[in-house]
Amino acid sequence: MAPSRFSLKRQLLLWLLLPQLVLWLAGAVFSYRLAGRYANEAVDATLLQATRSLARQVKPMGNGLLIDFPRAAQDVLEADPSDKLLYTVSSPPGKFILGNRNLPSPPAMPAEPPLGLAQFYDGELDADGARTASPVRVAALYLQFGENPRAQQTMLVQVARSSANRELLARRLLIDTMLPLSILIVLMSMVVWAGVGAGLAPIARLRRLVEGRKPNDLRPIELDAAPQELRSLAQAINDLLEAVRHNVQGQRRFISDAAHQLRTPLAGLKSQSELALAEAPPGPLTMRLARVHESATRSAHLVNQLLALARTEPESLTRQTPVRFDLGRLAREVTAELVPRALQQNVDLGYDGPDCDPECASASQLDEPLTEPRAPGLAQAQEDRPVEVTGIPLLLREALVNLVDNALRYAGRGARVTVQVRGEADRAELVVTDNGPGIPEDLREQVFERFFRATHEGNGCGLGLAIVKEIVERHGGRIALSTARPRGLRVSMSLPLAT
């Protein structure tokens, strides 16, 4: 299934900010229409006053009209060049008498127009020589005149004004209304953004608590000052972690107990098979006993590796207190303990470190160095002080035993194995080098996985390097594999020096 791109923060912001945007747009449209209505009312009032004033200048005389419209009155109407008042007088309506011939007619000319009531409408003025018509607001007023009441005539007075000023007024009203509202919307959005971020901060803290954990860290999650909903989620996760921890502990106890219970019968089986091999005459039975002895030896080695693996678990480490000790002395003791086994396998095992005396140096009997030579100054500095680290000596001893055991198993008869310890800057380096066949580069990462074997030779179980890596990483160190010179494998275990 494809990973979901759903974001709770994005969803909350969308549901909170989108309605504000919609309301803001609706408010802008409503405000613009309201501003246009108010602008029309102001313009209509001006047009109505001008229409009535103009109508008073047209006086009936008998059955005709006397137009008393001096030049001064025309100048008043046309005083503002940018917003001139245009007028038309027609009688009967539609038959031009005075003013501007291009004013638009009323939308519908009724058979009996309302007399004395102004009619307002929008239209377009077709100016002479202009490419486009300009919008105008027009006020129309129907009046009757004549001395004979039965034969009165109708007069239409129209006054128009350009809509540009009206639109400008509407825009100004819109800006004056929407600008403060926009600022409020922006401030509200910022408050919502900050509020959503603050509300989701406990979720981010919970995520960091979970992401920063190692896979084997099953301690309960401690989340302070969190909302009730998030506390319920954390409690559910803690319940799950507790169930997983209980299950894992049960499996580890089973492996540890089973390994302890198997050690004694396997040791007896191995001893009995050795005695049977020593006393049995050569023949098919001896071959079968040899296979039984080999299987018993391999099973005993697997049991010991499982016990060592159980000791590297976090629960076991918490019961042991790290101490400060000399890594070079530990390496020399382990090397000395494994010398008899190396002699049985015809392997030249030696040690080279800060506390190595002349006898130790000559015991390795190396014709050529397996690692890069050290500078005299560095060698002298190492001889002057021990290489001390802080950790659990029992576990680091187990790691070194596994490294040397792998070298003795797979380097082959007649091989040379060297254990070196040196301090550089703030790191202590323990190196086990052999001149055996080595490990191919494409398998050097996989050999640290449990039960993975790079070769089917020997009676290993694929746990040695996995145990070493587990121990080294729990001590804050790192392990690396490289090719030795002129051939072989170089295993480097780097640990922080004790402060």
Coordinates of C-alpha atoms in Angstrom, one line a residue:
M1 CA 0.0 0.0 0.0
A2 CA 1.4 3.4 -0.9
P3 CA 2.3 5.7 2.0
S4 CA -0.3 8.2 3.0
R5 CA 0.5 11.9 2.6
F6 CA -2.2 12.9 5.0
S7 CA -1.1 15.7 7.4
L8 CA -3.1 16.5 10.5
K9 CA -1.7 20.0 10.7
R10 CA -2.4 20.7 7.0
Q11 CA -5.9 19.3 7.5
L12 CA -6.6 21.5 10.5
L13 CA -5.3 24.6 8.8
L14 CA -7.3 23.8 5.7
W15 CA -10.6 23.5 7.7
L16 CA -9.8 26.6 9.8
L17 CA -8.4 29.0 7.2
L18 CA -10.5 28.0 4.1
P19 CA -13.8 29.1 5.7
Q20 CA -12.1 32.4 6.6
L21 CA -11.0 32.9 3.0
V22 CA -14.5 32.0 1.8
L23 CA -16.1 34.4 4.2
W24 CA -13.6 37.1 3.3
L25 CA -14.4 36.8 -0.4
A26 CA -18.1 36.8 0.4
G27 CA -17.7 39.9 2.5
A28 CA -15.7 41.6 -0.3
V29 CA -18.5 40.9 -2.8
F30 CA -21.2 42.0 -0.3
S31 CA -19.2 45.1 0.7
Y32 CA -18.7 46.0 -3.0
R33 CA -22.3 45.8 -3.8
L34 CA -23.2 47.7 -0.6
A35 CA -20.7 50.4 -1.5
G36 CA -22.2 50.5 -5.0
R37 CA -25.7 50.9 -3.7
Y38 CA -24.6 53.8 -1.4
A39 CA -22.7 55.4 -4.2
N40 CA -25.8 55.1 -6.5
E41 CA -27.9 56.7 -3.8
A42 CA -25.5 59.6 -3.5
V43 CA -25.3 60.1 -7.3
D44 CA -29.1 59.6 -7.7
A45 CA -29.8 62.3 -5.1
T46 CA -27.5 64.7 -7.1
L47 CA -29.1 63.8 -10.4
L48 CA -32.7 64.2 -8.9
Q49 CA -31.8 67.7 -7.7
A50 CA -30.3 68.6 -11.0
T51 CA -33.3 67.2 -12.9
R52 CA -35.8 69.2 -10.9
S53 CA -33.7 72.3 -11.2
L54 CA -33.6 71.9 -15.0
A55 CA -37.3 71.2 -15.1
R56 CA -38.0 74.5 -13.4
Q57 CA -36.1 76.3 -16.2
V58 CA -38.6 74.9 -18.7
K59 CA -41.8 76.9 -18.4
P60 CA -45.0 76.3 -20.2
M61 CA -46.3 79.2 -22.4
G62 CA -49.7 78.5 -23.9
N63 CA -49.4 75.3 -25.7
G64 CA -45.6 75.7 -26.0
L65 CA -42.5 75.8 -23.8
L66 CA -40.4 78.7 -22.7
I67 CA -36.8 77.6 -22.0
D68 CA -35.1 80.0 -19.6
F69 CA -31.7 78.4 -19.6
P70 CA -29.0 81.1 -19.4
R71 CA -25.4 80.5 -20.2
A72 CA -24.5 80.8 -16.6
A73 CA -26.7 77.8 -15.7
Q74 CA -25.1 75.8 -18.5
D75 CA -21.6 76.7 -17.1
V76 CA -22.7 75.4 -13.7
L77 CA -23.8 72.1 -15.1
E78 CA -20.6 71.7 -17.0
A79 CA -18.3 73.2 -14.4
D80 CA -16.4 69.9 -13.8
P81 CA -14.8 68.7 -17.1
S82 CA -14.1 65.3 -15.6
D83 CA -17.6 64.8 -14.4
K84 CA -20.0 66.9 -16.4
L85 CA -23.7 66.8 -16.0
L86 CA -25.3 65.9 -19.4
Y87 CA -28.9 66.9 -19.9
T88 CA -31.7 66.5 -22.5
V89 CA -35.2 68.0 -22.8
S90 CA -37.6 66.3 -25.2
S91 CA -41.3 66.8 -25.9
P92 CA -43.0 64.7 -26.6
P93 CA -40.6 62.2 -25.0
G94 CA -38.0 61.2 -27.6
K95 CA -38.3 64.4 -29.7
F96 CA -35.1 66.4 -28.9
I97 CA -35.5 70.0 -27.9
L98 CA -32.4 70.9 -25.8
G99 CA -29.2 69.4 -24.5
N100 CA -27.3 66.3 -25.6
R101 CA -28.7 64.1 -28.3
N102 CA -26.8 61.0 -27.3
L103 CA -28.2 60.3 -23.9
P104 CA -29.7 56.8 -23.7
S105 CA -33.5 56.6 -23.5
P106 CA -35.2 55.0 -20.5
P107 CA -35.3 51.2 -20.7
A108 CA -39.1 51.0 -21.4
M109 CA -41.2 53.9 -22.5
P110 CA -44.6 53.3 -20.8
A111 CA -47.8 54.4 -22.5
E112 CA -48.7 56.4 -19.4
P113 CA -45.3 57.4 -17.8
P114 CA -45.3 58.2 -14.1
L115 CA -45.5 62.0 -13.8
G116 CA -43.4 63.8 -11.3
L117 CA -41.5 60.6 -10.2
A118 CA -37.8 60.3 -11.2
Q119 CA -36.6 57.1 -12.8
F120 CA -33.0 56.1 -12.5
Y121 CA -31.2 53.7 -14.8
D122 CA -27.7 52.9 -16.2
G123 CA -26.8 53.3 -19.8
E124 CA -24.0 54.0 -22.2
L125 CA -23.3 57.3 -23.9
D126 CA -22.2 57.1 -27.5
A127 CA -20.0 60.1 -27.8
D128 CA -19.2 61.4 -31.2
G129 CA -15.8 60.2 -32.5
A130 CA -15.3 57.9 -29.5
R131 CA -14.4 54.3 -30.1
T132 CA -16.1 52.9 -27.0
A133 CA -19.2 54.0 -25.2
S134 CA -18.8 55.4 -21.7
P135 CA -21.2 54.2 -18.9
V136 CA -23.5 56.8 -17.4
R137 CA -26.1 57.1 -14.7
V138 CA -29.3 58.7 -15.9
A139 CA -32.2 60.3 -14.1
A140 CA -35.4 60.7 -16.1
L141 CA -38.4 62.9 -15.0
Y142 CA -41.8 63.0 -16.9
L143 CA -43.8 66.3 -16.6
Q144 CA -47.0 67.6 -18.2
F145 CA -47.6 71.1 -19.5
G146 CA -50.3 73.0 -21.4
E147 CA -53.2 75.3 -20.5
N148 CA -55.9 73.0 -21.7
P149 CA -56.3 70.2 -19.1
R150 CA -57.7 67.9 -21.8
A151 CA -54.9 68.5 -24.2
Q152 CA -51.8 68.5 -22.0
Q153 CA -48.5 67.4 -23.4
T154 CA -45.7 65.3 -21.9
M155 CA -42.1 66.5 -21.4
L156 CA -39.1 64.3 -20.6
V157 CA -36.2 65.8 -18.7
Q158 CA -33.0 63.7 -18.5
V159 CA -29.8 64.4 -16.6
A160 CA -26.8 62.0 -16.7
R161 CA -23.5 61.7 -15.0
S162 CA -20.5 59.5 -15.8
S163 CA -20.3 56.3 -13.8
A164 CA -16.5 56.6 -13.4
N165 CA -16.8 58.7 -10.3
R166 CA -19.4 56.4 -8.9
E167 CA -17.2 53.3 -9.5
L168 CA -14.3 55.2 -7.9
L169 CA -16.4 56.0 -4.9
A170 CA -17.5 52.4 -4.6
R171 CA -13.9 51.2 -4.8
R172 CA -12.9 53.6 -2.1
L173 CA -15.7 52.5 0.1
L174 CA -14.7 48.9 -0.6
I175 CA -11.0 49.5 0.2
D176 CA -11.9 51.4 3.4
T177 CA -14.1 48.6 4.5
M178 CA -12.0 45.6 3.4
L179 CA -8.5 46.8 4.4
P180 CA -9.2 46.6 8.1
L181 CA -11.1 43.3 7.6
S182 CA -8.1 41.9 5.6
I183 CA -5.7 42.9 8.4
L184 CA -7.9 41.2 10.9
I185 CA -8.1 38.1 8.7
V186 CA -4.3 37.9 8.4
L187 CA -3.9 38.4 12.2
M188 CA -6.5 35.7 12.8
S189 CA -4.8 33.4 10.4
M190 CA -1.5 33.9 12.2
V191 CA -3.1 33.2 15.5
V192 CA -4.7 30.1 14.1
W193 CA -1.4 28.9 12.6
A194 CA 0.4 29.4 15.9
G195 CA -2.5 27.8 17.8
V196 CA -2.5 24.7 15.6
G197 CA 1.3 24.5 15.9
A198 CA 1.1 24.8 19.7
G199 CA -1.7 22.3 19.8
L200 CA 0.2 19.7 17.8
A201 CA 3.5 20.3 19.6
P202 CA 2.9 17.4 22.0
I203 CA 2.4 15.1 19.0
A204 CA 5.8 16.2 17.6
R205 CA 7.4 15.5 21.1
L206 CA 5.8 12.1 21.1
R207 CA 7.2 11.5 17.6
R208 CA 10.7 12.5 18.7
L209 CA 10.5 10.2 21.7
V210 CA 9.6 7.3 19.5
E211 CA 12.0 8.1 16.7
G212 CA 15.0 8.6 19.0
R213 CA 14.6 5.1 20.6
K214 CA 16.6 2.0 19.7
P215 CA 14.6 -1.0 18.5
N216 CA 15.3 -2.9 21.8
D217 CA 14.3 0.1 24.0
L218 CA 10.9 -0.9 25.4
R219 CA 10.7 1.5 28.3
P220 CA 7.4 3.4 28.8
I221 CA 7.0 6.7 27.1
E222 CA 7.0 9.6 29.5
L223 CA 5.0 12.5 28.1
D224 CA 4.4 15.5 30.4
A225 CA 1.9 18.4 29.9
A226 CA 0.1 16.7 27.1
P227 CA -3.6 16.9 26.2
Q228 CA -5.9 14.1 27.5
E229 CA -6.3 12.6 24.0
L230 CA -2.6 12.4 23.5
R231 CA -2.1 10.9 27.0
S232 CA -4.6 8.2 26.0
L233 CA -2.5 7.4 22.9
A234 CA 0.7 7.4 24.9
Q235 CA -0.9 5.0 27.4
A236 CA -2.0 2.7 24.6
I237 CA 1.6 2.7 23.2
N238 CA 3.0 2.0 26.7
D239 CA 0.6 -0.9 27.1
L240 CA 1.8 -2.3 23.8
L241 CA 5.4 -1.8 24.7
E242 CA 4.9 -3.5 28.0
A243 CA 3.3 -6.5 26.3
V244 CA 6.1 -6.7 23.8
R245 CA 8.7 -6.3 26.5
H246 CA 7.1 -9.1 28.5
N247 CA 7.0 -11.3 25.5
V248 CA 10.6 -10.6 24.6
Q249 CA 11.8 -11.2 28.1
G250 CA 10.0 -14.5 28.1
Q251 CA 11.8 -15.5 24.9
R252 CA 15.1 -14.4 26.3
R253 CA 14.6 -16.2 29.5
F254 CA 13.7 -19.3 27.6
I255 CA 16.8 -19.1 25.4
S256 CA 19.0 -18.4 28.5
D257 CA 17.5 -21.2 30.6
A258 CA 17.6 -23.6 27.7
A259 CA 21.2 -22.8 27.0
H260 CA 22.1 -23.3 30.7
Q261 CA 20.2 -26.6 30.8
L262 CA 21.9 -27.8 27.6
R263 CA 25.5 -27.1 28.7
T264 CA 25.8 -30.0 31.1
P265 CA 24.4 -32.8 28.8
L266 CA 26.4 -31.4 25.9
A267 CA 29.6 -31.3 27.9
G268 CA 28.9 -34.9 29.0
L269 CA 28.2 -36.0 25.4
K270 CA 31.4 -34.3 24.2
S271 CA 33.5 -36.0 26.9
Q272 CA 31.9 -39.4 26.3
S273 CA 32.4 -39.1 22.6
E274 CA 36.1 -38.2 23.1
L275 CA 36.5 -41.3 25.4
A276 CA 34.8 -43.5 22.8
L277 CA 37.0 -42.2 20.0
A278 CA 40.1 -42.9 22.1
E279 CA 39.0 -46.5 22.8
A280 CA 37.2 -47.5 19.6
P281 CA 39.2 -49.4 17.0
P282 CA 39.4 -47.8 13.5
G283 CA 36.5 -48.5 11.3
P284 CA 33.0 -47.2 10.4
L285 CA 32.0 -46.9 14.1
T286 CA 34.9 -44.5 14.7
M287 CA 33.8 -42.3 11.8
R288 CA 30.3 -42.1 13.3
L289 CA 31.7 -41.3 16.7
A290 CA 33.8 -38.6 15.1
R291 CA 30.7 -37.0 13.6
V292 CA 28.9 -37.3 17.0
H293 CA 31.8 -35.6 18.7
E294 CA 31.9 -32.8 16.0
S295 CA 28.1 -32.2 16.4
A296 CA 28.5 -32.1 20.2
T297 CA 31.3 -29.6 19.9
R298 CA 29.4 -27.4 17.6
S299 CA 26.2 -27.6 19.8
A300 CA 28.3 -26.7 22.8
H301 CA 29.8 -23.7 20.9
L302 CA 26.3 -22.6 19.9
V303 CA 25.0 -22.8 23.5
N304 CA 28.0 -20.7 24.7
Q305 CA 27.3 -18.2 21.9
L306 CA 23.6 -18.0 22.9
L307 CA 24.6 -17.4 26.5
A308 CA 27.0 -14.6 25.4
L309 CA 24.3 -13.1 23.3
A310 CA 21.9 -13.1 26.3
R311 CA 24.5 -11.2 28.3
T312 CA 24.7 -8.4 25.8
E313 CA 21.0 -7.6 26.0
P314 CA 20.0 -4.3 27.7
E315 CA 18.4 -5.9 30.7
S316 CA 21.7 -7.8 31.4
L317 CA 23.7 -4.6 30.9
T318 CA 21.7 -2.7 33.5
R319 CA 22.7 -5.2 36.2
Q320 CA 26.4 -4.6 35.5
T321 CA 28.3 -1.5 36.5
P322 CA 30.9 -0.2 33.9
V323 CA 34.4 0.2 35.4
R324 CA 37.6 1.7 34.2
F325 CA 40.3 -0.8 33.2
D326 CA 43.3 -1.3 30.9
L327 CA 42.3 -2.7 27.5
G328 CA 45.8 -3.7 26.7
R329 CA 46.1 -5.9 29.8
L330 CA 42.7 -7.5 29.0
A331 CA 43.8 -8.3 25.4
R332 CA 47.1 -9.7 26.6
E333 CA 45.4 -12.0 29.1
V334 CA 42.9 -13.3 26.5
T335 CA 45.7 -13.9 24.0
A336 CA 47.7 -15.9 26.6
E337 CA 44.6 -18.0 27.4
L338 CA 44.1 -18.9 23.8
V339 CA 47.7 -19.7 23.0
P340 CA 47.3 -23.5 23.9
R341 CA 44.4 -23.8 21.5
A342 CA 46.3 -21.9 18.8
L343 CA 49.2 -24.3 19.2
Q344 CA 46.8 -27.3 18.8
Q345 CA 45.6 -25.8 15.5
N346 CA 49.2 -24.9 14.4
V347 CA 48.4 -21.2 14.4
D348 CA 51.0 -18.6 15.4
L349 CA 49.1 -16.3 17.9
G350 CA 50.8 -13.2 19.2
Y351 CA 50.1 -9.9 21.0
D352 CA 51.4 -6.4 20.4
G353 CA 50.4 -3.6 22.7
P354 CA 51.6 -1.0 25.2
D355 CA 52.5 -3.5 27.9
C356 CA 54.1 -6.0 25.6
D357 CA 57.6 -7.0 27.0
P358 CA 60.4 -8.5 24.8
E359 CA 59.3 -12.0 25.5
C360 CA 55.7 -11.2 24.4
A361 CA 57.0 -9.5 21.3
S362 CA 59.2 -12.5 20.4
A363 CA 56.4 -15.0 21.2
S364 CA 54.5 -14.0 18.1
Q365 CA 57.4 -14.9 15.8
L366 CA 56.1 -12.8 13.0
D367 CA 58.4 -12.7 10.0
E368 CA 56.5 -9.7 8.6
P369 CA 54.0 -7.3 10.1
L370 CA 50.3 -7.8 9.3
T371 CA 49.4 -4.2 9.9
E372 CA 50.8 -0.8 9.2
P373 CA 53.9 0.0 11.3
R374 CA 53.4 2.6 14.0
A375 CA 55.5 5.8 14.2
P376 CA 58.3 5.6 16.9
G377 CA 56.8 8.6 18.7
L378 CA 53.4 7.0 19.0
A379 CA 54.9 3.7 20.1
Q380 CA 56.9 5.4 22.8
A381 CA 53.8 7.3 24.0
Q382 CA 51.8 4.0 24.2
E383 CA 54.6 2.4 26.2
D384 CA 54.4 5.2 28.7
R385 CA 50.8 4.9 29.5
P386 CA 48.1 2.2 29.4
V387 CA 45.1 2.3 27.1
E388 CA 42.2 2.6 29.5
V389 CA 38.6 2.4 28.6
T390 CA 35.3 2.4 30.6
G391 CA 33.0 -0.5 30.2
I392 CA 32.2 -4.0 31.3
P393 CA 35.3 -6.2 31.2
L394 CA 33.4 -9.4 31.0
L395 CA 31.6 -8.4 27.8
L396 CA 34.7 -6.9 26.1
R397 CA 36.5 -10.1 27.0
E398 CA 33.8 -12.1 25.3
A399 CA 34.0 -9.8 22.2
L400 CA 37.8 -10.3 21.9
V401 CA 37.4 -14.1 22.5
N402 CA 35.0 -14.2 19.6
L403 CA 37.3 -12.2 17.3
V404 CA 40.3 -14.5 18.1
D405 CA 38.1 -17.6 17.9
N406 CA 37.0 -16.6 14.4
A407 CA 40.5 -16.0 13.3
L408 CA 41.7 -19.4 14.7
R409 CA 38.7 -21.2 13.1
Y410 CA 38.9 -19.7 9.6
A411 CA 42.5 -18.5 9.0
G412 CA 43.7 -22.1 8.5
R413 CA 46.6 -24.2 9.8
G414 CA 49.9 -22.5 9.7
A415 CA 48.3 -19.1 9.7
R416 CA 49.4 -16.1 11.8
V417 CA 47.1 -14.1 14.1
T418 CA 48.1 -10.9 15.9
V419 CA 46.2 -9.0 18.6
Q420 CA 47.1 -5.3 18.8
V421 CA 46.0 -2.5 21.2
R422 CA 46.9 1.1 20.7
G423 CA 45.5 4.5 21.7
E424 CA 45.0 7.3 19.3
A425 CA 43.7 10.7 20.2
D426 CA 40.5 10.0 22.2
R427 CA 40.0 6.5 20.9
A428 CA 41.3 3.1 21.8
E429 CA 41.7 0.6 19.0
L430 CA 41.9 -3.2 19.4
V431 CA 42.8 -5.0 16.1
V432 CA 42.8 -8.7 15.4
T433 CA 44.7 -9.5 12.1
D434 CA 45.2 -12.8 10.3
N435 CA 46.7 -13.8 7.0
G436 CA 44.0 -16.3 6.1
P437 CA 41.6 -16.2 3.2
G438 CA 39.6 -13.2 4.6
I439 CA 36.0 -12.3 3.8
P440 CA 34.8 -11.0 0.4
E441 CA 34.0 -7.3 0.5
D442 CA 30.3 -7.9 -0.6
L443 CA 29.8 -10.0 2.5
R444 CA 31.4 -7.8 5.1
E445 CA 28.2 -6.1 6.1
Q446 CA 26.2 -9.3 6.2
V447 CA 28.6 -11.2 8.5
F448 CA 27.4 -9.0 11.4
E449 CA 23.9 -10.4 11.0
R450 CA 22.9 -13.3 13.4
F451 CA 23.3 -16.8 12.1
F452 CA 24.9 -15.6 8.8
R453 CA 28.0 -17.5 7.7
A454 CA 30.3 -16.4 5.0
T455 CA 31.6 -20.0 4.5
H456 CA 30.4 -23.5 5.3
E457 CA 33.8 -24.6 6.4
G458 CA 34.4 -25.1 10.2
N459 CA 31.8 -25.7 12.8
G460 CA 30.8 -22.0 13.6
C461 CA 27.2 -21.0 14.1
G462 CA 27.2 -17.4 12.7
L463 CA 26.8 -15.6 16.0
G464 CA 30.4 -14.6 16.8
L465 CA 30.6 -11.3 14.9
A466 CA 27.0 -10.4 15.7
I467 CA 27.9 -10.7 19.4
V468 CA 31.0 -8.6 18.9
K469 CA 29.1 -5.8 17.1
E470 CA 26.4 -5.8 19.8
I471 CA 28.9 -5.5 22.6
V472 CA 31.0 -2.8 20.8
E473 CA 27.9 -0.6 20.0
R474 CA 26.7 -0.9 23.6
H475 CA 30.0 0.5 24.7
G476 CA 29.8 3.5 22.3
G477 CA 32.3 2.0 19.8
R478 CA 32.3 0.8 16.3
I479 CA 33.7 -2.2 14.4
A480 CA 35.1 -2.4 10.9
L481 CA 36.5 -5.1 8.6
S482 CA 39.2 -4.5 6.1
T483 CA 41.8 -6.3 4.1
A484 CA 45.2 -7.0 5.8
R485 CA 48.5 -6.7 4.2
P486 CA 49.7 -8.6 2.2
R487 CA 46.5 -10.7 2.6
G488 CA 44.0 -11.8 5.2
L489 CA 41.4 -10.0 7.3
R490 CA 41.8 -7.1 9.7
V491 CA 39.1 -6.6 12.3
S492 CA 39.3 -3.2 14.1
M493 CA 37.3 -2.5 17.3
S494 CA 37.3 1.2 18.2
L495 CA 36.2 2.3 21.7
P496 CA 36.3 5.8 23.4
L497 CA 39.1 6.3 25.8
A498 CA 38.3 6.7 29.5
T499 CA 38.2 10.4 30.6

